[in-house]
GROMACS .gro file of C-alpha atoms in nm:
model
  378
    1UNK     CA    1  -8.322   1.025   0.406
    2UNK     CA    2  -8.452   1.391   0.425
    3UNK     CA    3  -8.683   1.311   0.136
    4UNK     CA    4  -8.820   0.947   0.194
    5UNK     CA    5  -8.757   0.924   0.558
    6UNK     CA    6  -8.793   1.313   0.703
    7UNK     CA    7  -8.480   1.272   0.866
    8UNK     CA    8  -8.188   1.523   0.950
    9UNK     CA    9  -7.838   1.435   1.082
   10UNK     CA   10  -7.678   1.782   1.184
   11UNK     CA   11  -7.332   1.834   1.062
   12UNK     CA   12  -7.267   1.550   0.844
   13UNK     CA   13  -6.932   1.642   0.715
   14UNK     CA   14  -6.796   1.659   1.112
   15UNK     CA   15  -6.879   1.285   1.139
   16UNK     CA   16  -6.559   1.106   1.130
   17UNK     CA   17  -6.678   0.746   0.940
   18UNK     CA   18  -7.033   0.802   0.769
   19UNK     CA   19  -7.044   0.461   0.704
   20UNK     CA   20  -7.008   0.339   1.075
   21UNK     CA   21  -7.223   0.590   1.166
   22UNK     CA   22  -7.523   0.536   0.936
   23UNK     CA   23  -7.491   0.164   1.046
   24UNK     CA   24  -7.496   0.193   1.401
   25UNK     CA   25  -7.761   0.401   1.414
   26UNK     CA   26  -7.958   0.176   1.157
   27UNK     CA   27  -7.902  -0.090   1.422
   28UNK     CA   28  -8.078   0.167   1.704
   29UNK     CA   29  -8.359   0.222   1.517
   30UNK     CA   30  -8.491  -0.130   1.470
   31UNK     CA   31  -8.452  -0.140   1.875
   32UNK     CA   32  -8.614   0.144   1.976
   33UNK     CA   33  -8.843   0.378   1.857
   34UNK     CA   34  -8.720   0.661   1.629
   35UNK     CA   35  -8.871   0.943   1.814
   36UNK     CA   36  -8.635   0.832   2.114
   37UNK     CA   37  -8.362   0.942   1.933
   38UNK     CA   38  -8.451   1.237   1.744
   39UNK     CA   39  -8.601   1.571   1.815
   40UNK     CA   40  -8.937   1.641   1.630
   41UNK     CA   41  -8.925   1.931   1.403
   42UNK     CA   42  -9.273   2.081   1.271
   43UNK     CA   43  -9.242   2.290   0.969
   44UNK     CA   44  -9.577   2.502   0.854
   45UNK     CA   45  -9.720   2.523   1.205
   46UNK     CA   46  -9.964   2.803   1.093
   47UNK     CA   47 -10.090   2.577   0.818
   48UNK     CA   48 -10.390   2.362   0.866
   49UNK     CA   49 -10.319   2.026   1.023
   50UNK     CA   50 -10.287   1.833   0.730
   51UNK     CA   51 -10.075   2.068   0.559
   52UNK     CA   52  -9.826   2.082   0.851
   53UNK     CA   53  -9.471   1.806   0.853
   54UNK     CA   54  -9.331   1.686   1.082
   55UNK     CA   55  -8.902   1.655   1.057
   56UNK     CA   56  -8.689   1.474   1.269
   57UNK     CA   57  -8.351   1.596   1.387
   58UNK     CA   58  -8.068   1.330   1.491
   59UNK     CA   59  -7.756   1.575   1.646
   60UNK     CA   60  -7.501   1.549   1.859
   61UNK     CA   61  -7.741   1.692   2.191
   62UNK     CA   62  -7.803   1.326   2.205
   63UNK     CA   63  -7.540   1.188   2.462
   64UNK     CA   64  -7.541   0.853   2.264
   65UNK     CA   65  -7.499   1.058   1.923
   66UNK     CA   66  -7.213   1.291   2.104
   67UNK     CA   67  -6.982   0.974   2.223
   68UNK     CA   68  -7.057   0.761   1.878
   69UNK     CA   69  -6.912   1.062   1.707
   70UNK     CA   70  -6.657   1.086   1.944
   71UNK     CA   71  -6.529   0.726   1.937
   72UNK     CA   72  -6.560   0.716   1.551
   73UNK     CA   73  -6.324   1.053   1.590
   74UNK     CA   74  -6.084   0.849   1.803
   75UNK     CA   75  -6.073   0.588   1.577
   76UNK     CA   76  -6.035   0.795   1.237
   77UNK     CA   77  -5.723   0.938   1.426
   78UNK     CA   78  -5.580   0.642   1.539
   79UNK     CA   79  -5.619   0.486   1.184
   80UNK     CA   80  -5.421   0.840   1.036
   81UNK     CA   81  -5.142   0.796   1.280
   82UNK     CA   82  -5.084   0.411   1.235
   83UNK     CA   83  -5.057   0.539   0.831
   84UNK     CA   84  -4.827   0.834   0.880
   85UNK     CA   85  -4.600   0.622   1.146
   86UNK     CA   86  -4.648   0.385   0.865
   87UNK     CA   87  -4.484   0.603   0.581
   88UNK     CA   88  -4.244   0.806   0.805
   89UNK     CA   89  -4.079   0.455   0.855
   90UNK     CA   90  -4.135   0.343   0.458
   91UNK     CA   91  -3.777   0.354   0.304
   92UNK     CA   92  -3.989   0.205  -0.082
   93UNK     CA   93  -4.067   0.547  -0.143
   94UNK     CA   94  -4.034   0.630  -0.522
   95UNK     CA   95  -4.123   0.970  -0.665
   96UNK     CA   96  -4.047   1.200  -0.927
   97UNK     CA   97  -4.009   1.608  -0.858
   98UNK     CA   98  -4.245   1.798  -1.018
   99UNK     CA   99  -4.061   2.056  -1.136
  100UNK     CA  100  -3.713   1.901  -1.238
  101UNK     CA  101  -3.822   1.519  -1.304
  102UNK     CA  102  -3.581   1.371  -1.104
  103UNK     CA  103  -3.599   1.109  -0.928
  104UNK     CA  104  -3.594   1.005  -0.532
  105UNK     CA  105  -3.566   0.661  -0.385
  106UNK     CA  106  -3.631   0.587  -0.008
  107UNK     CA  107  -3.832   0.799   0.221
  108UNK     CA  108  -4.134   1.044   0.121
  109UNK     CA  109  -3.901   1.323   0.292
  110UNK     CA  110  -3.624   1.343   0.067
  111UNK     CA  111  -3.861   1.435  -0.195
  112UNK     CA  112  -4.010   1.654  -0.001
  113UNK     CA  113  -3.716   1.852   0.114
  114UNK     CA  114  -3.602   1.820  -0.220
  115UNK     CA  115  -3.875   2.049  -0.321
  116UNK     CA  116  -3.868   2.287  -0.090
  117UNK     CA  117  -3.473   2.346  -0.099
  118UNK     CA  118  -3.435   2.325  -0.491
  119UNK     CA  119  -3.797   2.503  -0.597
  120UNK     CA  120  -3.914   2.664  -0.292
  121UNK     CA  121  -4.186   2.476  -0.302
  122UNK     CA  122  -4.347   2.383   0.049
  123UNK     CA  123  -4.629   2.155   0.150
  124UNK     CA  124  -4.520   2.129   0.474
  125UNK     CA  125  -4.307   1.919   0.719
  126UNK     CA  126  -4.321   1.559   0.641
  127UNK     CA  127  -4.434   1.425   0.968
  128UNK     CA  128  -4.719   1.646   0.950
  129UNK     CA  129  -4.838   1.486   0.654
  130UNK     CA  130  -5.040   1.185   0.587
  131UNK     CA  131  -5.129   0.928   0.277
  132UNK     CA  132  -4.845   1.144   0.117
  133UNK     CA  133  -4.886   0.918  -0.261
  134UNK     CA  134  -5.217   1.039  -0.322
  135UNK     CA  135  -5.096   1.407  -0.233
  136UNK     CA  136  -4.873   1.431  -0.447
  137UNK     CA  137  -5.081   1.264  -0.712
  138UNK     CA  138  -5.336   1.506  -0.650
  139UNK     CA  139  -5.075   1.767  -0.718
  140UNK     CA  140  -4.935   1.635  -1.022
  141UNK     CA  141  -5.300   1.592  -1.205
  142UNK     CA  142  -5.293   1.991  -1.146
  143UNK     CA  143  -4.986   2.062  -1.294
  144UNK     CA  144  -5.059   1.823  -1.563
  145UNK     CA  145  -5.414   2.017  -1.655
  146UNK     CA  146  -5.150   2.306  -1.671
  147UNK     CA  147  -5.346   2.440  -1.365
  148UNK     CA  148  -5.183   2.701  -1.120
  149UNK     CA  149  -5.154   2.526  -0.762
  150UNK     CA  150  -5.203   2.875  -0.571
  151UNK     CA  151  -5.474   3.064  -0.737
  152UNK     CA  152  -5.580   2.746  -0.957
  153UNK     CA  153  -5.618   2.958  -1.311
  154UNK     CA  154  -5.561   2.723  -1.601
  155UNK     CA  155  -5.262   2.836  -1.879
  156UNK     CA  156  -5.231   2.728  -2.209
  157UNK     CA  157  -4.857   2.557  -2.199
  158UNK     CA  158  -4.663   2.420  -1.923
  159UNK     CA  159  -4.390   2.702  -1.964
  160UNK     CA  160  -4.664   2.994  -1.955
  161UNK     CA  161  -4.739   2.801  -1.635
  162UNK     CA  162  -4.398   2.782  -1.483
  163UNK     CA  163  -4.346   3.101  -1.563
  164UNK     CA  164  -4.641   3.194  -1.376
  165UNK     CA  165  -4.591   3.049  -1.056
  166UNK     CA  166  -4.257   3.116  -1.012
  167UNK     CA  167  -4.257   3.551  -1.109
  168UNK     CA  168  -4.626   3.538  -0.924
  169UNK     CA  169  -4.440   3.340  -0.619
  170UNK     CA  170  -4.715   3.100  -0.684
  171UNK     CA  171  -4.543   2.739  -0.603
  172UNK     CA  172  -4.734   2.695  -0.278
  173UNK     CA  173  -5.084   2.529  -0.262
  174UNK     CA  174  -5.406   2.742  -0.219
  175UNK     CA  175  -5.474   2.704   0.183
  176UNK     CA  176  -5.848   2.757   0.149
  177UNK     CA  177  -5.888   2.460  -0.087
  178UNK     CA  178  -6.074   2.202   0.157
  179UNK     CA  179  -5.954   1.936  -0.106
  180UNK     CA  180  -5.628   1.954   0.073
  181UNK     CA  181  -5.747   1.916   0.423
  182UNK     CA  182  -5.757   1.541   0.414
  183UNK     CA  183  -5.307   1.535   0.389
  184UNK     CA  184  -5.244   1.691   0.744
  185UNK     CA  185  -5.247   1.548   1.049
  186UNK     CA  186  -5.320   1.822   1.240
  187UNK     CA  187  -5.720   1.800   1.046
  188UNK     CA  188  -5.781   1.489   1.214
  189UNK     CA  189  -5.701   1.639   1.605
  190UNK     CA  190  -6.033   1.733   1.735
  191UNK     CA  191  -6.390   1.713   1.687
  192UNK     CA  192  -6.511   1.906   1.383
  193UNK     CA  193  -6.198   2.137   1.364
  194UNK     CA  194  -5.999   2.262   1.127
  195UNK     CA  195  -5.633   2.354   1.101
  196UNK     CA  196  -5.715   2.682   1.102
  197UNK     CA  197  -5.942   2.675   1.373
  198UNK     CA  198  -5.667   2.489   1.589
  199UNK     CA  199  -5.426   2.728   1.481
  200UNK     CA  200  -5.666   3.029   1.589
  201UNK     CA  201  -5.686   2.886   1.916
  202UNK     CA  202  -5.303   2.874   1.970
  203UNK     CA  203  -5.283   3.218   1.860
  204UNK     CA  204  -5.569   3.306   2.061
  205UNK     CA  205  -5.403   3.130   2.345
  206UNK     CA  206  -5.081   3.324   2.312
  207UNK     CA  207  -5.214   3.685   2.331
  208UNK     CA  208  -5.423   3.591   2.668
  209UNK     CA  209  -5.099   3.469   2.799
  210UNK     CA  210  -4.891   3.786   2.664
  211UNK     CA  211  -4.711   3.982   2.949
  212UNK     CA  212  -4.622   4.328   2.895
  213UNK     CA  213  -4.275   4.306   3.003
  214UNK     CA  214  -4.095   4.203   2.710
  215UNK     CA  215  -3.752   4.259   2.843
  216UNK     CA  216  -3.660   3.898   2.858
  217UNK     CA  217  -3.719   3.878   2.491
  218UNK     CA  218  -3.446   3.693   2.281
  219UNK     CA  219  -3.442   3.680   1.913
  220UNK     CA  220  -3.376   3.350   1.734
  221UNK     CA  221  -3.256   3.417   1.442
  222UNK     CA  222  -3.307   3.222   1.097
  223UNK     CA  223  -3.050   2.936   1.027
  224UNK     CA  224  -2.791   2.985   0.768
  225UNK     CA  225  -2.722   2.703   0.525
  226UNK     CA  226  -2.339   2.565   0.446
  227UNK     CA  227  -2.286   2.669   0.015
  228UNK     CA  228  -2.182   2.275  -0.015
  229UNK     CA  229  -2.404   2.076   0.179
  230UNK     CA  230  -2.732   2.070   0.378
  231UNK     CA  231  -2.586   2.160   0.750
  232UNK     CA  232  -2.709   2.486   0.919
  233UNK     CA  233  -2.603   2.626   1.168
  234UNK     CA  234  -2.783   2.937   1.439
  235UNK     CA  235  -2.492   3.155   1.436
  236UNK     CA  236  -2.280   3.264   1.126
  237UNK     CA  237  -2.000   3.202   1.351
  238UNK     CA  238  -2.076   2.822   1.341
  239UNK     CA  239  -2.170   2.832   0.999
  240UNK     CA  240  -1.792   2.983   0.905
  241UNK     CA  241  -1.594   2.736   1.131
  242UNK     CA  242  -1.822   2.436   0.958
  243UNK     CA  243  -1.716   2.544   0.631
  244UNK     CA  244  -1.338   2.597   0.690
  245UNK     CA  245  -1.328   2.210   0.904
  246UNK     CA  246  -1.581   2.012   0.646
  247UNK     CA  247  -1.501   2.208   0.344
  248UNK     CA  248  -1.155   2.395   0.364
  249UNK     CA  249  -1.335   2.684   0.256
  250UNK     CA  250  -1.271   2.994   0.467
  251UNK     CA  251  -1.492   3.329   0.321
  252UNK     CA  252  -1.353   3.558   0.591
  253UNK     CA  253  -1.023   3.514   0.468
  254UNK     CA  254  -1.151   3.531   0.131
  255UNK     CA  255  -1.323   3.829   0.169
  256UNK     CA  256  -0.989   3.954   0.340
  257UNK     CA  257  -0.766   3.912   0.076
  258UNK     CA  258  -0.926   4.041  -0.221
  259UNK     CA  259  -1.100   4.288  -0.028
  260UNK     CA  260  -1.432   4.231  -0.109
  261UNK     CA  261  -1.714   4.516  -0.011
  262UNK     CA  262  -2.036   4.376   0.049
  263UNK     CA  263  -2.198   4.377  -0.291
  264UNK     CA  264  -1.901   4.180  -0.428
  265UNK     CA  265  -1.947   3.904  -0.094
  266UNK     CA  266  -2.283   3.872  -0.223
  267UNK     CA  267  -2.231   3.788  -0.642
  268UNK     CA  268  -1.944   3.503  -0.454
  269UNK     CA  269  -2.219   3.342  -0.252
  270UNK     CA  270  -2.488   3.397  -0.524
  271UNK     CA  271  -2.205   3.277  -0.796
  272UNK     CA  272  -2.107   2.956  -0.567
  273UNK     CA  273  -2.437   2.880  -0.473
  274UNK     CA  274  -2.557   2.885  -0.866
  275UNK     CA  275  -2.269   2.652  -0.953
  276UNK     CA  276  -2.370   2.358  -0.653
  277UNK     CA  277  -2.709   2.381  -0.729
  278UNK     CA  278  -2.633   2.289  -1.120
  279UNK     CA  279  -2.380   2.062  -0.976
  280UNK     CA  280  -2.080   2.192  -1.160
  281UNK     CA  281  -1.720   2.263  -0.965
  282UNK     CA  282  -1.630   2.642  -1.002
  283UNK     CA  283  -1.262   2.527  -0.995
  284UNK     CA  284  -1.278   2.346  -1.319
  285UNK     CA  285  -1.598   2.380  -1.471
  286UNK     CA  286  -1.659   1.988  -1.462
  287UNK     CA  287  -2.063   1.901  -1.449
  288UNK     CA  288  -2.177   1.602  -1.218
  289UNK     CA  289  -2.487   1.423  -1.227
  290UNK     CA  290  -2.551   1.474  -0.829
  291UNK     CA  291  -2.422   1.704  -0.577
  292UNK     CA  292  -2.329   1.422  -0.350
  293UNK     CA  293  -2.031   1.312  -0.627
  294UNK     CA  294  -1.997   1.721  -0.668
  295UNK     CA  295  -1.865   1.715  -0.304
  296UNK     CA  296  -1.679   1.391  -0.305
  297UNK     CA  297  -1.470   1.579  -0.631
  298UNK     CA  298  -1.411   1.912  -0.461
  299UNK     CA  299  -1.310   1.725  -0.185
  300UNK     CA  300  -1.089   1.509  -0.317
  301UNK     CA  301  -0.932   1.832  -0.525
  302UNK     CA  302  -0.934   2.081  -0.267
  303UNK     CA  303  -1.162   2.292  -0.565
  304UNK     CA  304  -1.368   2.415  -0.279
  305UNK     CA  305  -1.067   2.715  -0.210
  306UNK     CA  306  -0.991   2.749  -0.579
  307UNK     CA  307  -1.188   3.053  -0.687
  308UNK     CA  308  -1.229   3.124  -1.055
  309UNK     CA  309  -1.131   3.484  -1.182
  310UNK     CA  310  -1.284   3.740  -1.045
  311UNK     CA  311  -1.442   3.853  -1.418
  312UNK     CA  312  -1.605   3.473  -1.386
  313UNK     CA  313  -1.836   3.574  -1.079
  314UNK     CA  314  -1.811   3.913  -1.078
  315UNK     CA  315  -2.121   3.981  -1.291
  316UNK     CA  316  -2.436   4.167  -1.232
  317UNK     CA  317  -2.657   3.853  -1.297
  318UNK     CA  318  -2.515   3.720  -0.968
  319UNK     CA  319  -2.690   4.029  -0.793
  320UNK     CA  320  -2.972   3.778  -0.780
  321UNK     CA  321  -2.998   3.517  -0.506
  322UNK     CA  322  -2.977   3.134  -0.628
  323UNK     CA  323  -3.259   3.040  -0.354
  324UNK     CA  324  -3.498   3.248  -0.182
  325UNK     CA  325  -3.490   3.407   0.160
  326UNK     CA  326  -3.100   3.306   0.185
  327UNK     CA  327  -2.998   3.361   0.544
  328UNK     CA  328  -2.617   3.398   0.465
  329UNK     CA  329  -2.664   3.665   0.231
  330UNK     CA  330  -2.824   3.908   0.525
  331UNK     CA  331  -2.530   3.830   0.738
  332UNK     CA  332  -2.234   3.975   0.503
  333UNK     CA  333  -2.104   4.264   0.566
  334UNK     CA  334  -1.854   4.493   0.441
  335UNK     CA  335  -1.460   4.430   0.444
  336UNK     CA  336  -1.231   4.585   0.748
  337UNK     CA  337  -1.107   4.861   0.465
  338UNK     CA  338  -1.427   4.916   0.342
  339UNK     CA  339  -1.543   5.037   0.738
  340UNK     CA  340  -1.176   5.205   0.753
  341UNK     CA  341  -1.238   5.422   0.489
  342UNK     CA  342  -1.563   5.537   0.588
  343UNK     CA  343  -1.474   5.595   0.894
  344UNK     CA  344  -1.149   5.812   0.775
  345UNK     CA  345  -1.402   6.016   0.530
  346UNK     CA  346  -1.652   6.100   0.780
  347UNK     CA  347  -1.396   6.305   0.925
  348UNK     CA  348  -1.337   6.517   0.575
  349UNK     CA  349  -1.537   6.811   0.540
  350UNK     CA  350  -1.757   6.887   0.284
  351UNK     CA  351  -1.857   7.244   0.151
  352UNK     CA  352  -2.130   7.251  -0.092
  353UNK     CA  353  -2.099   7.546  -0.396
  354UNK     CA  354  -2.301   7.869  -0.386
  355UNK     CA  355  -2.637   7.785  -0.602
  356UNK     CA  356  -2.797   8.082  -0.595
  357UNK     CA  357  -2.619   8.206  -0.921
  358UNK     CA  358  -2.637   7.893  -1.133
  359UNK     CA  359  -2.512   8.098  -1.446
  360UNK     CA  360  -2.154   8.204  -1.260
  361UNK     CA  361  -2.158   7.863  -1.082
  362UNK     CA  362  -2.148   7.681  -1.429
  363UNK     CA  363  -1.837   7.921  -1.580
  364UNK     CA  364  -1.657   7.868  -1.236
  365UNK     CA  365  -1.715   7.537  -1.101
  366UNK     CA  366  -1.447   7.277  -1.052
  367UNK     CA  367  -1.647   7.031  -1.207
  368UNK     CA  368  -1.524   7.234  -1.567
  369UNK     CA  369  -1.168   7.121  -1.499
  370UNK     CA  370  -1.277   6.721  -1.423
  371UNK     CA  371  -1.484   6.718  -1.743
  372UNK     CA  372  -1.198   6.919  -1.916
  373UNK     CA  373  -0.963   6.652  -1.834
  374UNK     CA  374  -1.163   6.348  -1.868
  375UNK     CA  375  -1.239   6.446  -2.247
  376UNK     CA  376  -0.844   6.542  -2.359
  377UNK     CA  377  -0.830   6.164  -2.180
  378UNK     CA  378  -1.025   6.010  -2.388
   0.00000   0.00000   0.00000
């Protein structure tokens, strides 16, 4: 068109349907003059005459060209919620994870939870996205051309890759990639606007409305998730009664009797939540193919109170949290002794030994007698 016809349409890639677009107006034009329509742009005006062109520019300044983009807008959004009320309500869904290969029946969002629970991978809420097949299509063909989602380098194996993403924190997709655009909702909102620049705005739109008093300020603070199922709960409070009334397990009197400091609270959680996730029972060691027969066993058994030996979970490896950003972990704390006995010492003085003659300090220091005795010990 710019070539054979000397025509410009501003900001082609904000028209909603090209198609209906380029047809409507094709429609115009055999009705009315083009020049109606278009602004006249002269290029070369310092040139002689008959070196000078002449361009025309078809924008949205045009009323007519402002509503037909609008409507076709209106339309494109309709269409995208008709398709995401379409698949939020699909229960045919069939997909395969992308890291673990297993498989999910029913609705796109227990896929999709699936991967952000299991592999802390997230692509976002499930009502916020749309034509979720190809998306996840799109995804796999990366993965399969063993290319990094987040910084989209290519590796040479599929475990160099996995390795990659997961030590580089890399299982997320790159949010500048425009290819992704299309899979949200929230790209489809207004007129030639991105998610970011919506997202700007709200920002935007919070600091103009920002008081300075700030002493109505509450926190809301991250829910914890139950180590057997998917409930969470605000409060650790809730979270502890929920487990003890669902589960029969009951970690504060756990942590009571064996007198667990807060280190040792968190190799039990890490240790527990390690053995659901690979959907074996800590109370006999018997592997399950899902966790929802996992829980129907411990159940059944009452294994959910019977704790291996403390040499089974007491293990530095278990230093280590199972999932990311657990929630429980930050709310341990240490045991009622623990506190007591901190509390006692701070009351014990301490007196530090004279350093300024190192050479006496080393032939008179206590410290000879503890060494003394811990060699004729061993």
């Amino acid at each position: 068109m710019i070539i054979e016809h000397k025509i410009v349409i501003a900001d082609v890639k904000l028209v909603a349907d090209f198609q209906r677009y380029i047809l409507y107006w094709r429609k115009r034009f055999t009705e009315q003059p083009v020049t109606d329509f278009c602004s006249v742009i002269r290029i070369n005006s310092t040139a002689p005459f008959e070196e000078q062109e002449n361009y025309l520019l078809l924008c949205d300044v045009l009323p007519e060209d402002r509503i037909l983009r609008e409507e076709l807008q209106k339309q494109r959004l309709k269409e995208i919620l008709e398709q995401q009320q379409q698949e939020r309500n699909d229960t045919t869904f069939h997909g395969v994870c992308m890291f673990c290969s297993e498989e999910f029946l029913g609705n796109r969002s227990v896929l999709l939870n699936h991967m952000a629970r299991e592999h802390a991978f997230n692509i976002g809420l499930p009502d916020n996205i749309v034509n979720c097949n190809e998306f996840l299509c799109t995804l796999q063909k990366k993965l399969d051309n063993l290319q990094c989602l987040y910084c989209e380098k290519t590796f040479r194996d599929k475990n160099t890759l996995k390795d990659h993403m997961r030590k580089k924190q890399h299982r997320r997709i790159n949010p500048k990639n425009k290819e992704y655009d299309r899979f949200y909702v929230i790209n489809y909102l207004e007129l030639g606007k991105s998610w970011e620049e919506v997202q700007l705005e709200d920002d935007q739109e919070l600091l103009d409305h920002q008081e300075d008093d700030w002493s109505d300020w509450e926190e809301h603070p991250a829910s914890a998730v139950c180590l057997f199922c998917e409930k969470q709960a605000e409060t650790i409070e809730k979270l502890y009664v929920h487990m003890e009334d669902a589960h029969e397990f009951d970690l504060l009197k756990i942590k009571s009797e064996l007198g667990l400091n807060f280190y040792e609270q968190v190799k039990l959680v890490n240790f527990i939540r390690r053995q659901i996730h690979q959907c074996r029972c800590y109370g006999c060691c018997v592997k399950f193919s899902s966790k929802a027969d996992l829980r129907i066993h411990m159940e059944e058994t009452k294994h959910t109170s019977l704790l291996p030996e403390r040499k089974t979970w007491d293990q530095l490896e278990y230093y280590f949290p199972t999932y990311e950003n657990d929630t429980l972990l930050c709310t341990l704390s240490d045991s009622e002794s623990d506190l007591t006995a901190q509390d006692h010492n701070k009351h014990v003085p301490v007196i530090s030994e004279d350093t300024s003659k190192l050479h006496a300090l080393k032939q008179s220091s206590i410290l000879n007698q503890f060494v003394l005795r811990e060699s004729l010990k061993n």
